XYZ file of C-alpha atoms in Angstrom:
223
model
C -27.182 -6.128 -35.841
C -24.320 -3.639 -35.945
C -24.301 -0.586 -33.669
C -21.818 2.264 -33.961
C -21.054 5.099 -31.581
C -18.179 7.558 -31.371
C -16.341 8.877 -28.328
C -14.955 12.417 -28.447
C -13.483 14.981 -26.043
C -15.172 18.316 -25.219
C -12.815 20.019 -27.706
C -14.298 17.710 -30.388
C -11.069 15.772 -30.651
C -11.675 12.212 -31.813
C -11.038 9.630 -29.110
C -12.452 6.320 -30.326
C -15.070 4.775 -32.579
C -16.787 1.643 -31.285
C -18.469 -0.845 -33.606
C -20.653 -3.219 -31.598
C -21.830 -6.569 -32.895
C -23.305 -9.520 -31.049
C -20.075 -11.510 -31.113
C -17.413 -8.821 -30.989
C -16.383 -5.240 -30.389
C -14.176 -3.376 -32.849
C -12.203 -0.157 -32.357
C -11.571 2.327 -35.181
C -9.219 5.048 -34.011
C -9.178 6.756 -37.414
C -12.586 8.124 -38.302
C -14.241 11.346 -39.464
C -17.372 13.029 -38.165
C -17.909 15.080 -41.336
C -19.401 12.295 -43.438
C -22.000 11.278 -40.887
C -25.387 11.109 -42.644
C -27.719 11.995 -39.771
C -27.493 14.430 -36.824
C -25.690 13.145 -33.788
C -27.399 12.304 -30.530
C -24.819 13.056 -27.891
C -24.487 12.021 -24.280
C -21.993 13.446 -21.812
C -20.162 10.689 -19.964
C -17.556 10.584 -17.204
C -14.091 10.045 -18.682
C -13.201 7.497 -15.978
C -16.447 5.575 -16.380
C -16.082 5.238 -20.165
C -12.932 3.146 -19.725
C -14.767 0.541 -17.628
C -17.840 0.767 -19.869
C -15.881 -0.070 -23.039
C -13.894 -2.778 -21.270
C -17.069 -4.475 -20.066
C -18.497 -4.283 -23.579
C -15.464 -6.131 -24.919
C -15.454 -8.815 -22.199
C -19.119 -9.617 -21.580
C -21.282 -11.116 -24.338
C -24.450 -10.647 -22.256
C -23.699 -7.019 -21.350
C -22.737 -6.158 -24.939
C -26.017 -7.509 -26.329
C -28.064 -5.742 -23.663
C -26.417 -2.446 -24.636
C -27.035 -3.084 -28.343
C -30.687 -3.931 -27.674
C -31.256 -0.812 -25.586
C -29.506 1.456 -28.068
C -31.698 0.158 -30.896
C -34.994 0.120 -28.991
C -34.584 3.510 -27.378
C -32.650 5.129 -30.216
C -29.825 5.858 -27.856
C -26.933 8.258 -28.393
C -24.376 7.654 -31.111
C -21.904 10.199 -29.748
C -20.375 10.009 -26.274
C -18.732 13.242 -25.148
C -16.117 12.842 -22.430
C -16.295 15.148 -19.421
C -13.764 15.428 -16.552
C -14.414 13.044 -13.703
C -15.869 14.534 -10.528
C -13.977 12.157 -8.259
C -10.244 11.772 -7.814
C -9.026 8.435 -9.106
C -6.263 8.511 -6.496
C -7.206 8.559 -2.818
C -4.671 11.163 -1.722
C -5.614 11.055 1.967
C -5.112 7.290 2.127
C -1.927 7.646 0.090
C -0.553 10.126 2.662
C -1.382 7.747 5.513
C 0.276 4.808 3.774
C 3.323 6.893 2.931
C 3.697 7.850 6.587
C 3.342 4.220 7.718
C 5.885 2.984 5.158
C 8.411 5.669 6.137
C 7.893 4.877 9.825
C 8.414 1.151 9.193
C 11.626 1.874 7.247
C 12.974 4.053 10.067
C 12.027 1.487 12.727
C 13.691 -1.333 10.754
C 16.799 0.830 10.407
C 16.849 1.560 14.145
C 16.314 -2.126 14.984
C 19.285 -3.086 12.807
C 21.560 -0.649 14.603
C 20.304 -1.708 18.023
C 20.806 -5.390 17.133
C 24.431 -4.731 16.179
C 25.047 -2.660 19.305
C 23.183 -5.095 21.547
C 25.128 -8.051 20.151
C 28.426 -6.347 20.977
C 27.412 -5.576 24.567
C 25.927 -9.055 24.967
C 29.245 -10.631 23.926
C 31.043 -8.534 26.555
C 28.304 -9.257 29.090
C 29.815 -12.691 29.791
C 32.802 -10.889 31.345
C 31.497 -7.503 32.519
C 28.232 -7.092 34.393
C 27.767 -3.455 33.330
C 27.852 -4.590 29.671
C 25.177 -7.192 30.428
C 23.086 -4.418 32.000
C 23.507 -2.226 28.896
C 22.602 -5.141 26.600
C 19.394 -5.616 28.596
C 18.482 -1.931 28.215
C 19.088 -2.123 24.460
C 16.832 -5.199 24.248
C 14.125 -3.291 26.107
C 14.313 -0.395 23.610
C 14.156 -2.900 20.752
C 11.035 -4.402 22.314
C 9.345 -0.987 22.437
C 10.067 -0.464 18.731
C 8.792 -3.968 17.900
C 5.570 -3.239 19.798
C 5.189 -0.003 17.834
C 5.165 -1.874 14.509
C 3.158 -4.737 16.073
C 5.434 -7.550 14.878
C 5.033 -10.536 17.264
C 8.105 -12.393 15.957
C 10.429 -9.446 16.549
C 8.832 -8.919 19.969
C 9.607 -12.539 20.893
C 13.222 -12.176 19.788
C 13.635 -8.992 21.820
C 12.336 -10.752 24.936
C 14.770 -13.599 24.283
C 17.621 -11.078 23.960
C 16.519 -9.701 27.321
C 16.624 -13.210 28.802
C 20.276 -13.501 27.697
C 21.053 -10.357 29.668
C 19.258 -11.812 32.694
C 21.301 -15.027 32.415
C 24.503 -12.980 32.400
C 23.283 -11.147 35.533
C 22.526 -14.539 37.126
C 18.762 -13.945 37.269
C 18.073 -17.484 36.126
C 14.502 -17.887 37.360
C 13.164 -14.864 35.458
C 15.174 -15.812 32.358
C 13.777 -19.353 32.543
C 10.226 -18.026 32.706
C 10.755 -15.828 29.625
C 12.327 -18.619 27.552
C 9.597 -21.120 28.472
C 6.841 -18.641 27.594
C 8.394 -17.690 24.252
C 8.982 -21.346 23.370
C 5.317 -22.187 23.954
C 4.191 -19.161 21.926
C 6.525 -20.091 19.064
C 5.302 -23.707 19.035
C 1.619 -22.687 19.059
C 1.767 -20.229 16.162
C -0.272 -20.963 13.032
C 2.924 -20.768 10.984
C 5.785 -22.011 13.157
C 8.995 -19.984 12.827
C 11.668 -22.683 13.070
C 14.422 -20.102 13.662
C 12.583 -18.727 16.687
C 12.110 -22.245 18.092
C 15.831 -22.997 17.622
C 16.701 -19.686 19.242
C 14.644 -20.657 22.316
C 16.404 -24.032 22.503
C 19.829 -22.404 22.153
C 19.182 -19.893 24.943
C 17.737 -22.660 27.116
C 20.964 -24.650 26.668
C 23.006 -21.587 27.665
C 20.753 -21.083 30.692
C 21.284 -24.687 31.831
C 25.046 -24.437 31.318
C 25.434 -21.101 33.143
C 23.161 -22.175 35.980
C 25.147 -25.421 36.348
C 28.427 -23.482 36.573
C 26.905 -21.086 39.098
C 25.800 -23.945 41.357
C 29.214 -25.658 41.138
C 31.006 -22.425 42.063
C 28.743 -21.954 45.069
C 29.525 -25.507 46.261
C 33.280 -24.931 45.851
C 33.160 -21.657 47.804
C 31.449 -23.401 50.690
């Protein structure tokens, strides 16, 4: 059994003509309301809902046949008149929140990049000047605060490892050792192991052993 209904706008502009059959749905964009033989039964329908309604009719055999059956049994409407939707399709409040979070993340990433460059320079000089090692440690601490703000555990681990490098340069080997051991265990126990973070821990541990060995030799020589 074939069922036909038309969709129009409130200004009586033609929108779509739907021809429903058991096995298919057909659209006829070009149609005229003048030659209709009987009076129209109209139903006002939300303009957002009609999109999903027509899509479901085209996709679901069961739903399409239920609609056809109900239209025939209850002599349903043959004219659907679109009305403006009462609800916003876009969640503007959530969009504003997301926009703020994205902008904040971009700014934090930008700041972290600059601090990494600056911290790397001071860390390189920290092997020769203790005040540079102190500055590198402060930069690592500020990086850690930013990483905690965006709640990124991998970046937090790297910042703590950068701090351990500063501690090694200031000859605070015990505290540096504790940090490296902790971060290594955390990196190994992650669900998805970051191989670069594990290698970073091993590299800093090697530097710690080397610097501590030199420190002990120098103390023996001075005695």
